[in-house]
Amino acid sequence: MSVINLSAYRFVALDDLPALRERVLERATALALKGTVLLASEGINLFLAGPREAVDAFMAWLRTDTRFAGLEAKESLSDDTPFGRLRVRLKKEIITMRMPAIRPEGGRAPAVDASTLKRWLDRGHDDAGREVVMLDTRNDYETDVGKFTDAVDYRLASFTAFPEAVAVDRARYAGKTVVSYCTGGIRCEKAALHMQELGIEHVHQLEGGILKYLELTDGAHWQGDCFVFDGRGAVGADLLPSGEIPLLDGEKAGIRGQSCDAFASKQTPSDAFASTRPSPQSSPQRGEEANAVGASLHKNREANISSARRHLGEA
């Protein structure tokens, strides 16, 4: 497998967006990379693919900007480039939450690395003896492909519905350590900060997300595959394309680079939590916003892809 697939993000204040966009576009184009780079005042979010020499050269160039020095990327391999073209876009947010007060560039919640999390899950508690609750911040169609064992799953149609869902369920986490997770770490950065704002104690985010966990551990406590927003569809615990979700050719146009909210999901029969852990209160239904999004979802896969293209990365 000769194609390197990169995903990386950083919450950092950016104030030269148009000029930065032109520089990033010029460099990525010169290296014949494909994928999506999102730029916003809160930071950068990128998904790129190409030969080893090209992706290494791009990251080395990007890190010469002090704002991106030390930027770490998660890598996986494939035979083919899972993107059809290159996009560099300016957005309101690099991951859409619509909670302006949540600003990870100003400081992040505590993080737990992959090896520590695995140790906690092996033992059934964290180092302080508290029960560990895994909280999936992804959308329902992603969690249907794979998730951590017994993770809380709010059956989200959109990440913008997460704040309300967790707010009405915060009693669940009293006296426990909650670890929010997502594919690469970007959503759980905002999710963890929001939970802290709600007064939930002992909140951690999984450093590097699912992809880093699978890279650095044996994949224990993970069930299924990991959904990715590109032509691969999903990757297995070995981070290789799983082939479980064959995507249409049109999906290689760069859908992976969106904020993950526009991509419509298949319908699911239940709005209840998928977690087997009992909640101290009745499970909330989706918030009004989630219901509105869910009601607008198309009933077939091709229509979903068309909708995703129209709203690609919409913040």
PDB file of C-alpha atoms in Angstrom:
ATOM      1  CA  MET A   1       0.000   0.000   0.000  1.00  0.00           C
ATOM      2  CA  SER A   2       1.649   3.183  -1.201  1.00  0.00           C
ATOM      3  CA  VAL A   3      -0.841   5.915  -0.291  1.00  0.00           C
ATOM      4  CA  ILE A   4      -0.432   7.672   3.066  1.00  0.00           C
ATOM      5  CA  ASN A   5      -3.654   9.066   4.535  1.00  0.00           C
ATOM      6  CA  LEU A   6      -3.094  11.911   6.982  1.00  0.00           C
ATOM      7  CA  SER A   7      -5.468  13.461   9.463  1.00  0.00           C
ATOM      8  CA  ALA A   8      -4.428  16.273  11.779  1.00  0.00           C
ATOM      9  CA  TYR A   9      -5.905  19.281  13.530  1.00  0.00           C
ATOM     10  CA  ARG A  10      -4.925  22.014  15.914  1.00  0.00           C
ATOM     11  CA  PHE A  11      -6.970  24.575  17.746  1.00  0.00           C
ATOM     12  CA  VAL A  12      -4.911  27.754  17.489  1.00  0.00           C
ATOM     13  CA  ALA A  13      -5.837  31.372  16.834  1.00  0.00           C
ATOM     14  CA  LEU A  14      -5.457  32.255  13.148  1.00  0.00           C
ATOM     15  CA  ASP A  15      -5.925  35.796  11.866  1.00  0.00           C
ATOM     16  CA  ASP A  16      -4.527  35.652   8.322  1.00  0.00           C
ATOM     17  CA  LEU A  17      -6.971  33.184   6.838  1.00  0.00           C
ATOM     18  CA  PRO A  18      -7.164  34.307   3.167  1.00  0.00           C
ATOM     19  CA  ALA A  19      -3.382  34.516   2.827  1.00  0.00           C
ATOM     20  CA  LEU A  20      -2.892  31.252   4.715  1.00  0.00           C
ATOM     21  CA  ARG A  21      -5.407  29.535   2.480  1.00  0.00           C
ATOM     22  CA  GLU A  22      -3.503  30.576  -0.624  1.00  0.00           C
ATOM     23  CA  ARG A  23      -0.192  29.344   0.784  1.00  0.00           C
ATOM     24  CA  VAL A  24      -1.629  25.996   1.850  1.00  0.00           C
ATOM     25  CA  LEU A  25      -3.383  25.521  -1.470  1.00  0.00           C
ATOM     26  CA  GLU A  26      -0.260  26.367  -3.434  1.00  0.00           C
ATOM     27  CA  ARG A  27       1.956  23.995  -1.469  1.00  0.00           C
ATOM     28  CA  ALA A  28      -0.481  21.075  -1.432  1.00  0.00           C
ATOM     29  CA  THR A  29      -1.143  21.493  -5.143  1.00  0.00           C
ATOM     30  CA  ALA A  30       2.572  21.536  -5.935  1.00  0.00           C
ATOM     31  CA  LEU A  31       2.915  18.228  -4.074  1.00  0.00           C
ATOM     32  CA  ALA A  32      -0.115  16.744  -5.907  1.00  0.00           C
ATOM     33  CA  LEU A  33      -1.911  15.992  -2.639  1.00  0.00           C
ATOM     34  CA  LYS A  34      -5.644  15.385  -2.502  1.00  0.00           C
ATOM     35  CA  GLY A  35      -8.104  15.824   0.331  1.00  0.00           C
ATOM     36  CA  THR A  36      -9.506  18.691   2.371  1.00  0.00           C
ATOM     37  CA  VAL A  37      -8.004  21.375   4.578  1.00  0.00           C
ATOM     38  CA  LEU A  38     -10.352  23.479   6.702  1.00  0.00           C
ATOM     39  CA  LEU A  39      -9.152  26.786   8.125  1.00  0.00           C
ATOM     40  CA  ALA A  40     -10.991  28.943  10.657  1.00  0.00           C
ATOM     41  CA  SER A  41     -10.136  31.549  13.230  1.00  0.00           C
ATOM     42  CA  GLU A  42     -10.035  28.698  15.778  1.00  0.00           C
ATOM     43  CA  GLY A  43      -7.505  26.540  13.908  1.00  0.00           C
ATOM     44  CA  ILE A  44      -6.814  23.968  11.191  1.00  0.00           C
ATOM     45  CA  ASN A  45      -8.327  20.585  10.361  1.00  0.00           C
ATOM     46  CA  LEU A  46      -6.841  18.567   7.521  1.00  0.00           C
ATOM     47  CA  PHE A  47      -7.314  15.252   5.740  1.00  0.00           C
ATOM     48  CA  LEU A  48      -4.784  14.663   2.966  1.00  0.00           C
ATOM     49  CA  ALA A  49      -3.514  11.706   0.975  1.00  0.00           C
ATOM     50  CA  GLY A  50      -0.528  11.076  -1.271  1.00  0.00           C
ATOM     51  CA  PRO A  51       2.858   9.360  -1.516  1.00  0.00           C
ATOM     52  CA  ARG A  52       5.116   9.299   1.528  1.00  0.00           C
ATOM     53  CA  GLU A  53       7.546  11.886   0.172  1.00  0.00           C
ATOM     54  CA  ALA A  54       4.740  14.321  -0.613  1.00  0.00           C
ATOM     55  CA  VAL A  55       2.896  14.112   2.699  1.00  0.00           C
ATOM     56  CA  ASP A  56       6.139  14.347   4.665  1.00  0.00           C
ATOM     57  CA  ALA A  57       7.194  17.390   2.664  1.00  0.00           C
ATOM     58  CA  PHE A  58       3.850  19.096   3.243  1.00  0.00           C
ATOM     59  CA  MET A  59       3.879  18.500   6.998  1.00  0.00           C
ATOM     60  CA  ALA A  60       7.492  19.683   7.260  1.00  0.00           C
ATOM     61  CA  TRP A  61       6.527  22.851   5.398  1.00  0.00           C
ATOM     62  CA  LEU A  62       3.423  23.419   7.535  1.00  0.00           C
ATOM     63  CA  ARG A  63       5.389  23.034  10.757  1.00  0.00           C
ATOM     64  CA  THR A  64       7.704  25.881   9.768  1.00  0.00           C
ATOM     65  CA  ASP A  65       4.802  28.113  10.816  1.00  0.00           C
ATOM     66  CA  THR A  66       5.240  28.391  14.582  1.00  0.00           C
ATOM     67  CA  ARG A  67       1.495  28.067  15.072  1.00  0.00           C
ATOM     68  CA  PHE A  68       1.681  24.523  13.696  1.00  0.00           C
ATOM     69  CA  ALA A  69       5.054  23.500  15.100  1.00  0.00           C
ATOM     70  CA  GLY A  70       4.741  20.111  16.730  1.00  0.00           C
ATOM     71  CA  LEU A  71       1.489  19.357  14.904  1.00  0.00           C
ATOM     72  CA  GLU A  72       1.067  15.591  14.996  1.00  0.00           C
ATOM     73  CA  ALA A  73      -0.716  13.658  12.268  1.00  0.00           C
ATOM     74  CA  LYS A  74      -2.401  10.278  12.390  1.00  0.00           C
ATOM     75  CA  GLU A  75      -1.539   8.010   9.475  1.00  0.00           C
ATOM     76  CA  SER A  76      -3.083   5.035   7.737  1.00  0.00           C
ATOM     77  CA  LEU A  77      -2.397   3.250   4.455  1.00  0.00           C
ATOM     78  CA  SER A  78      -4.404   2.433   1.357  1.00  0.00           C
ATOM     79  CA  ASP A  79      -3.789   1.260  -2.203  1.00  0.00           C
ATOM     80  CA  ASP A  80      -5.652   4.173  -3.745  1.00  0.00           C
ATOM     81  CA  THR A  81      -6.146   7.839  -2.899  1.00  0.00           C
ATOM     82  CA  PRO A  82      -9.563   8.067  -1.208  1.00  0.00           C
ATOM     83  CA  PHE A  83     -10.131  11.665  -2.346  1.00  0.00           C
ATOM     84  CA  GLY A  84     -10.999  12.892  -5.809  1.00  0.00           C
ATOM     85  CA  ARG A  85      -9.554  16.387  -5.511  1.00  0.00           C
ATOM     86  CA  LEU A  86      -7.962  18.986  -3.255  1.00  0.00           C
ATOM     87  CA  ARG A  87      -9.987  21.529  -1.283  1.00  0.00           C
ATOM     88  CA  VAL A  88      -8.740  24.269   1.020  1.00  0.00           C
ATOM     89  CA  ARG A  89     -11.688  26.039   2.606  1.00  0.00           C
ATOM     90  CA  LEU A  90     -12.304  28.873   5.036  1.00  0.00           C
ATOM     91  CA  LYS A  91     -14.977  28.094   7.618  1.00  0.00           C
ATOM     92  CA  LYS A  92     -16.531  29.559  10.751  1.00  0.00           C
ATOM     93  CA  GLU A  93     -15.447  26.498  12.751  1.00  0.00           C
ATOM     94  CA  ILE A  94     -13.124  23.609  11.928  1.00  0.00           C
ATOM     95  CA  ILE A  95     -15.660  21.354  13.636  1.00  0.00           C
ATOM     96  CA  THR A  96     -19.199  22.665  13.850  1.00  0.00           C
ATOM     97  CA  MET A  97     -20.683  22.845  17.343  1.00  0.00           C
ATOM     98  CA  ARG A  98     -22.298  26.308  17.299  1.00  0.00           C
ATOM     99  CA  MET A  99     -21.193  27.028  20.868  1.00  0.00           C
ATOM    100  CA  PRO A 100     -19.054  30.179  20.499  1.00  0.00           C
ATOM    101  CA  ALA A 101     -18.104  30.183  24.184  1.00  0.00           C
ATOM    102  CA  ILE A 102     -16.304  26.832  23.774  1.00  0.00           C
ATOM    103  CA  ARG A 103     -12.836  27.796  22.534  1.00  0.00           C
ATOM    104  CA  PRO A 104     -10.252  24.983  22.700  1.00  0.00           C
ATOM    105  CA  GLU A 105      -7.563  27.304  21.346  1.00  0.00           C
ATOM    106  CA  GLY A 106      -7.671  29.045  24.724  1.00  0.00           C
ATOM    107  CA  GLY A 107      -7.100  25.852  26.706  1.00  0.00           C
ATOM    108  CA  ARG A 108      -8.124  22.240  26.512  1.00  0.00           C
ATOM    109  CA  ALA A 109      -9.622  19.745  28.927  1.00  0.00           C
ATOM    110  CA  PRO A 110      -7.412  17.037  30.461  1.00  0.00           C
ATOM    111  CA  ALA A 111      -6.500  14.287  28.014  1.00  0.00           C
ATOM    112  CA  VAL A 112      -5.826  10.598  28.537  1.00  0.00           C
ATOM    113  CA  ASP A 113      -3.420   8.799  26.213  1.00  0.00           C
ATOM    114  CA  ALA A 114      -4.198   5.485  24.547  1.00  0.00           C
ATOM    115  CA  SER A 115      -2.064   3.247  26.754  1.00  0.00           C
ATOM    116  CA  THR A 116      -3.425   4.764  29.955  1.00  0.00           C
ATOM    117  CA  LEU A 117      -6.992   4.408  28.762  1.00  0.00           C
ATOM    118  CA  LYS A 118      -6.411   0.761  27.872  1.00  0.00           C
ATOM    119  CA  ARG A 119      -5.026   0.151  31.354  1.00  0.00           C
ATOM    120  CA  TRP A 120      -8.074   1.785  32.907  1.00  0.00           C
ATOM    121  CA  LEU A 121     -10.438  -0.274  30.796  1.00  0.00           C
ATOM    122  CA  ASP A 122      -8.516  -3.475  31.532  1.00  0.00           C
ATOM    123  CA  ARG A 123      -8.878  -2.803  35.269  1.00  0.00           C
ATOM    124  CA  GLY A 124     -12.425  -1.489  35.107  1.00  0.00           C
ATOM    125  CA  HIS A 125     -11.534   1.792  36.811  1.00  0.00           C
ATOM    126  CA  ASP A 126      -9.115   4.709  36.589  1.00  0.00           C
ATOM    127  CA  ASP A 127      -6.064   5.222  38.774  1.00  0.00           C
ATOM    128  CA  ALA A 128      -8.233   6.857  41.454  1.00  0.00           C
ATOM    129  CA  GLY A 129     -10.591   3.883  41.544  1.00  0.00           C
ATOM    130  CA  ARG A 130     -13.465   5.625  39.754  1.00  0.00           C
ATOM    131  CA  GLU A 131     -15.618   3.830  37.192  1.00  0.00           C
ATOM    132  CA  VAL A 132     -14.717   4.863  33.638  1.00  0.00           C
ATOM    133  CA  VAL A 133     -17.531   5.816  31.263  1.00  0.00           C
ATOM    134  CA  MET A 134     -16.705   6.043  27.562  1.00  0.00           C
ATOM    135  CA  LEU A 135     -18.746   8.717  25.773  1.00  0.00           C
ATOM    136  CA  ASP A 136     -19.008   8.590  21.979  1.00  0.00           C
ATOM    137  CA  THR A 137     -19.360  12.089  20.501  1.00  0.00           C
ATOM    138  CA  ARG A 138     -19.820  10.902  16.916  1.00  0.00           C
ATOM    139  CA  ASN A 139     -22.931  10.622  14.778  1.00  0.00           C
ATOM    140  CA  ASP A 140     -25.191   7.570  14.808  1.00  0.00           C
ATOM    141  CA  TYR A 141     -24.079   6.166  11.452  1.00  0.00           C
ATOM    142  CA  GLU A 142     -20.477   6.209  12.708  1.00  0.00           C
ATOM    143  CA  THR A 143     -21.219   4.452  15.978  1.00  0.00           C
ATOM    144  CA  ASP A 144     -23.168   1.804  14.081  1.00  0.00           C
ATOM    145  CA  VAL A 145     -19.908   0.766  12.398  1.00  0.00           C
ATOM    146  CA  GLY A 146     -17.923   0.436  15.608  1.00  0.00           C
ATOM    147  CA  LYS A 147     -17.403   1.848  19.095  1.00  0.00           C
ATOM    148  CA  PHE A 148     -15.898   1.150  22.511  1.00  0.00           C
ATOM    149  CA  THR A 149     -17.595  -1.576  24.525  1.00  0.00           C
ATOM    150  CA  ASP A 150     -20.477  -0.207  26.625  1.00  0.00           C
ATOM    151  CA  ALA A 151     -19.893   3.354  25.415  1.00  0.00           C
ATOM    152  CA  VAL A 152     -22.659   5.908  25.884  1.00  0.00           C
ATOM    153  CA  ASP A 153     -24.085   6.651  22.445  1.00  0.00           C
ATOM    154  CA  TYR A 154     -26.606   9.495  22.128  1.00  0.00           C
ATOM    155  CA  ARG A 155     -27.612   8.465  18.585  1.00  0.00           C
ATOM    156  CA  LEU A 156     -26.687  11.911  17.324  1.00  0.00           C
ATOM    157  CA  ALA A 157     -27.744  13.016  13.880  1.00  0.00           C
ATOM    158  CA  SER A 158     -25.357  15.964  14.200  1.00  0.00           C
ATOM    159  CA  PHE A 159     -22.585  17.061  16.575  1.00  0.00           C
ATOM    160  CA  THR A 160     -24.542  20.273  17.128  1.00  0.00           C
ATOM    161  CA  ALA A 161     -27.053  18.164  19.084  1.00  0.00           C
ATOM    162  CA  PHE A 162     -24.398  16.951  21.543  1.00  0.00           C
ATOM    163  CA  PRO A 163     -24.510  19.900  24.002  1.00  0.00           C
ATOM    164  CA  GLU A 164     -28.210  19.468  24.731  1.00  0.00           C
ATOM    165  CA  ALA A 165     -28.029  15.671  24.866  1.00  0.00           C
ATOM    166  CA  VAL A 166     -25.270  15.620  27.475  1.00  0.00           C
ATOM    167  CA  ALA A 167     -26.733  18.530  29.454  1.00  0.00           C
ATOM    168  CA  VAL A 168     -29.940  16.655  30.280  1.00  0.00           C
ATOM    169  CA  ASP A 169     -27.995  13.484  31.080  1.00  0.00           C
ATOM    170  CA  ARG A 170     -25.200  14.892  33.225  1.00  0.00           C
ATOM    171  CA  ALA A 171     -26.355  13.074  36.373  1.00  0.00           C
ATOM    172  CA  ARG A 172     -25.155   9.862  34.698  1.00  0.00           C
ATOM    173  CA  TYR A 173     -21.536  10.909  35.186  1.00  0.00           C
ATOM    174  CA  ALA A 174     -21.594  11.862  38.869  1.00  0.00           C
ATOM    175  CA  GLY A 175     -18.648  10.336  40.726  1.00  0.00           C
ATOM    176  CA  LYS A 176     -17.274   8.702  37.573  1.00  0.00           C
ATOM    177  CA  THR A 177     -14.480   9.446  35.133  1.00  0.00           C
ATOM    178  CA  VAL A 178     -15.861  10.198  31.674  1.00  0.00           C
ATOM    179  CA  VAL A 179     -13.682   9.886  28.586  1.00  0.00           C
ATOM    180  CA  SER A 180     -15.064  11.532  25.460  1.00  0.00           C
ATOM    181  CA  TYR A 181     -13.854  10.160  22.163  1.00  0.00           C
ATOM    182  CA  CYS A 182     -14.269  10.594  18.419  1.00  0.00           C
ATOM    183  CA  THR A 183     -12.428   9.554  15.259  1.00  0.00           C
ATOM    184  CA  GLY A 184      -9.365  11.760  15.504  1.00  0.00           C
ATOM    185  CA  GLY A 185      -9.884  13.831  18.640  1.00  0.00           C
ATOM    186  CA  ILE A 186     -11.314  17.082  17.312  1.00  0.00           C
ATOM    187  CA  ARG A 187     -14.929  16.666  18.397  1.00  0.00           C
ATOM    188  CA  CYS A 188     -14.074  15.401  21.865  1.00  0.00           C
ATOM    189  CA  GLU A 189     -11.911  18.505  22.429  1.00  0.00           C
ATOM    190  CA  LYS A 190     -15.021  20.663  22.325  1.00  0.00           C
ATOM    191  CA  ALA A 191     -17.188  18.011  23.965  1.00  0.00           C
ATOM    192  CA  ALA A 192     -14.930  17.737  27.013  1.00  0.00           C
ATOM    193  CA  LEU A 193     -14.801  21.508  27.476  1.00  0.00           C
ATOM    194  CA  HIS A 194     -18.584  21.718  27.250  1.00  0.00           C
ATOM    195  CA  MET A 195     -18.968  19.015  29.901  1.00  0.00           C
ATOM    196  CA  GLN A 196     -16.636  20.932  32.183  1.00  0.00           C
ATOM    197  CA  GLU A 197     -18.792  24.017  31.664  1.00  0.00           C
ATOM    198  CA  LEU A 198     -21.785  21.938  32.771  1.00  0.00           C
ATOM    199  CA  GLY A 199     -20.001  21.144  36.022  1.00  0.00           C
ATOM    200  CA  ILE A 200     -19.232  17.501  35.216  1.00  0.00           C
ATOM    201  CA  GLU A 201     -16.108  16.506  37.128  1.00  0.00           C
ATOM    202  CA  HIS A 202     -13.355  14.129  36.048  1.00  0.00           C
ATOM    203  CA  VAL A 203     -13.734  14.724  32.317  1.00  0.00           C
ATOM    204  CA  HIS A 204     -11.016  13.575  29.924  1.00  0.00           C
ATOM    205  CA  GLN A 205     -10.705  13.511  26.154  1.00  0.00           C
ATOM    206  CA  LEU A 206      -9.031  10.602  24.375  1.00  0.00           C
ATOM    207  CA  GLU A 207      -5.773  11.955  22.987  1.00  0.00           C
ATOM    208  CA  GLY A 208      -5.718  11.420  19.228  1.00  0.00           C
ATOM    209  CA  GLY A 209      -9.137   9.788  19.181  1.00  0.00           C
ATOM    210  CA  ILE A 210      -9.974   6.297  17.985  1.00  0.00           C
ATOM    211  CA  LEU A 211      -7.322   6.298  15.268  1.00  0.00           C
ATOM    212  CA  LYS A 212      -4.506   6.931  17.731  1.00  0.00           C
ATOM    213  CA  TYR A 213      -5.920   4.348  20.144  1.00  0.00           C
ATOM    214  CA  LEU A 214      -5.936   1.695  17.419  1.00  0.00           C
ATOM    215  CA  GLU A 215      -2.446   2.735  16.338  1.00  0.00           C
ATOM    216  CA  LEU A 216      -0.878   2.510  19.800  1.00  0.00           C
ATOM    217  CA  THR A 217      -2.737  -0.426  21.362  1.00  0.00           C
ATOM    218  CA  ASP A 218      -3.914  -3.877  20.374  1.00  0.00           C
ATOM    219  CA  GLY A 219      -7.434  -2.539  19.899  1.00  0.00           C
ATOM    220  CA  ALA A 220      -8.786  -4.159  23.061  1.00  0.00           C
ATOM    221  CA  HIS A 221     -12.188  -2.825  24.179  1.00  0.00           C
ATOM    222  CA  TRP A 222     -12.936  -1.602  20.649  1.00  0.00           C
ATOM    223  CA  GLN A 223     -15.701  -3.372  18.751  1.00  0.00           C
ATOM    224  CA  GLY A 224     -16.142  -3.275  14.975  1.00  0.00           C
ATOM    225  CA  ASP A 225     -14.494  -0.889  12.534  1.00  0.00           C
ATOM    226  CA  CYS A 226     -13.907   2.846  12.512  1.00  0.00           C
ATOM    227  CA  PHE A 227     -15.944   4.926  10.081  1.00  0.00           C
ATOM    228  CA  VAL A 228     -13.902   7.409   8.033  1.00  0.00           C
ATOM    229  CA  PHE A 229     -15.261  10.121   5.750  1.00  0.00           C
ATOM    230  CA  ASP A 230     -13.441   9.199   2.564  1.00  0.00           C
ATOM    231  CA  GLY A 231     -13.405   6.586  -0.150  1.00  0.00           C
ATOM    232  CA  ARG A 232     -12.278   3.844   2.230  1.00  0.00           C
ATOM    233  CA  GLY A 233     -15.546   3.944   4.157  1.00  0.00           C
ATOM    234  CA  ALA A 234     -14.071   2.377   7.279  1.00  0.00           C
ATOM    235  CA  VAL A 235     -10.803   1.040   8.650  1.00  0.00           C
ATOM    236  CA  GLY A 236     -10.276  -1.969  10.860  1.00  0.00           C
ATOM    237  CA  ALA A 237      -8.343  -2.231  14.099  1.00  0.00           C
ATOM    238  CA  ASP A 238      -5.198  -2.553  11.956  1.00  0.00           C
ATOM    239  CA  LEU A 239      -6.059   0.844  10.350  1.00  0.00           C
ATOM    240  CA  LEU A 240      -6.305  -0.778   6.931  1.00  0.00           C
ATOM    241  CA  PRO A 241      -9.432  -0.355   4.767  1.00  0.00           C
ATOM    242  CA  SER A 242     -11.987  -2.821   6.065  1.00  0.00           C
ATOM    243  CA  GLY A 243     -14.088  -3.065   2.936  1.00  0.00           C
ATOM    244  CA  GLU A 244     -17.182  -3.242   5.120  1.00  0.00           C
ATOM    245  CA  ILE A 245     -18.712  -0.048   3.743  1.00  0.00           C
ATOM    246  CA  PRO A 246     -18.159   0.214  -0.016  1.00  0.00           C
ATOM    247  CA  LEU A 247     -18.693   3.845  -0.992  1.00  0.00           C
ATOM    248  CA  LEU A 248     -19.901   5.274  -4.247  1.00  0.00           C
ATOM    249  CA  ASP A 249     -17.309   6.928  -6.495  1.00  0.00           C
ATOM    250  CA  GLY A 250     -18.812  10.309  -5.763  1.00  0.00           C
ATOM    251  CA  GLU A 251     -17.894   9.981  -2.123  1.00  0.00           C
ATOM    252  CA  LYS A 252     -14.231  10.328  -3.044  1.00  0.00           C
ATOM    253  CA  ALA A 253     -14.843  13.995  -3.786  1.00  0.00           C
ATOM    254  CA  GLY A 254     -13.785  15.110  -0.333  1.00  0.00           C
ATOM    255  CA  ILE A 255     -16.680  14.395   2.014  1.00  0.00           C
ATOM    256  CA  ARG A 256     -14.160  13.311   4.669  1.00  0.00           C
ATOM    257  CA  GLY A 257     -13.155  16.937   5.054  1.00  0.00           C
ATOM    258  CA  GLN A 258     -16.482  18.190   6.264  1.00  0.00           C
ATOM    259  CA  SER A 259     -17.436  18.982   9.814  1.00  0.00           C
ATOM    260  CA  CYS A 260     -19.168  15.595  10.033  1.00  0.00           C
ATOM    261  CA  ASP A 261     -22.560  17.243  10.474  1.00  0.00           C
ATOM    262  CA  ALA A 262     -23.640  17.487   6.854  1.00  0.00           C
ATOM    263  CA  PHE A 263     -23.158  13.840   5.989  1.00  0.00           C
ATOM    264  CA  ALA A 264     -26.596  12.310   6.383  1.00  0.00           C
ATOM    265  CA  SER A 265     -26.965   9.024   8.181  1.00  0.00           C
ATOM    266  CA  LYS A 266     -29.121   6.033   7.629  1.00  0.00           C
ATOM    267  CA  GLN A 267     -32.198   5.968   9.800  1.00  0.00           C
ATOM    268  CA  THR A 268     -31.984   4.121  13.088  1.00  0.00           C
ATOM    269  CA  PRO A 269     -34.938   2.546  14.858  1.00  0.00           C
ATOM    270  CA  SER A 270     -34.263   3.974  18.291  1.00  0.00           C
ATOM    271  CA  ASP A 271     -33.348   7.317  19.822  1.00  0.00           C
ATOM    272  CA  ALA A 272     -32.404   5.675  23.115  1.00  0.00           C
ATOM    273  CA  PHE A 273     -28.860   5.351  24.402  1.00  0.00           C
ATOM    274  CA  ALA A 274     -27.020   2.324  23.074  1.00  0.00           C
ATOM    275  CA  SER A 275     -24.999   2.051  26.276  1.00  0.00           C
ATOM    276  CA  THR A 276     -25.737  -0.913  28.481  1.00  0.00           C
ATOM    277  CA  ARG A 277     -24.900   1.150  31.553  1.00  0.00           C
ATOM    278  CA  PRO A 278     -28.037   2.186  33.465  1.00  0.00           C
ATOM    279  CA  SER A 279     -28.680   5.905  33.612  1.00  0.00           C
ATOM    280  CA  PRO A 280     -29.757   7.503  36.887  1.00  0.00           C
ATOM    281  CA  GLN A 281     -32.533   9.218  34.995  1.00  0.00           C
ATOM    282  CA  SER A 282     -34.627   8.442  31.979  1.00  0.00           C
ATOM    283  CA  SER A 283     -32.790   8.653  28.687  1.00  0.00           C
ATOM    284  CA  PRO A 284     -33.396  11.932  26.843  1.00  0.00           C
ATOM    285  CA  GLN A 285     -34.780  12.022  23.395  1.00  0.00           C
ATOM    286  CA  ARG A 286     -32.845  13.935  20.769  1.00  0.00           C
ATOM    287  CA  GLY A 287     -32.998  17.675  21.200  1.00  0.00           C
ATOM    288  CA  GLU A 288     -35.153  19.790  18.947  1.00  0.00           C
ATOM    289  CA  GLU A 289     -32.184  20.578  16.737  1.00  0.00           C
ATOM    290  CA  ALA A 290     -31.300  16.908  16.352  1.00  0.00           C
ATOM    291  CA  ASN A 291     -34.897  16.087  15.542  1.00  0.00           C
ATOM    292  CA  ALA A 292     -34.955  18.805  12.913  1.00  0.00           C
ATOM    293  CA  VAL A 293     -31.786  17.483  11.345  1.00  0.00           C
ATOM    294  CA  GLY A 294     -32.994  13.915  11.506  1.00  0.00           C
ATOM    295  CA  ALA A 295     -36.309  14.820   9.912  1.00  0.00           C
ATOM    296  CA  SER A 296     -34.495  16.328   6.955  1.00  0.00           C
ATOM    297  CA  LEU A 297     -32.354  13.267   6.244  1.00  0.00           C
ATOM    298  CA  HIS A 298     -32.900  11.682   2.861  1.00  0.00           C
ATOM    299  CA  LYS A 299     -34.209   8.169   2.640  1.00  0.00           C
ATOM    300  CA  ASN A 300     -31.612   6.782   0.273  1.00  0.00           C
ATOM    301  CA  ARG A 301     -27.842   6.762   0.105  1.00  0.00           C
ATOM    302  CA  GLU A 302     -27.383   8.714  -3.134  1.00  0.00           C
ATOM    303  CA  ALA A 303     -29.592  11.528  -1.855  1.00  0.00           C
ATOM    304  CA  ASN A 304     -27.557  11.601   1.341  1.00  0.00           C
ATOM    305  CA  ILE A 305     -24.340  12.052  -0.599  1.00  0.00           C
ATOM    306  CA  SER A 306     -25.879  14.841  -2.655  1.00  0.00           C
ATOM    307  CA  SER A 307     -26.938  16.614   0.521  1.00  0.00           C
ATOM    308  CA  ALA A 308     -23.460  16.214   1.999  1.00  0.00           C
ATOM    309  CA  ARG A 309     -21.892  17.842  -1.034  1.00  0.00           C
ATOM    310  CA  ARG A 310     -24.231  20.816  -0.840  1.00  0.00           C
ATOM    311  CA  HIS A 311     -23.478  21.419   2.824  1.00  0.00           C
ATOM    312  CA  LEU A 312     -19.867  20.283   2.857  1.00  0.00           C
ATOM    313  CA  GLY A 313     -18.211  21.537   6.008  1.00  0.00           C
ATOM    314  CA  GLU A 314     -20.997  24.028   6.656  1.00  0.00           C
ATOM    315  CA  ALA A 315     -20.384  25.857   9.914  1.00  0.00           C
TER     316      ALA A 315
END
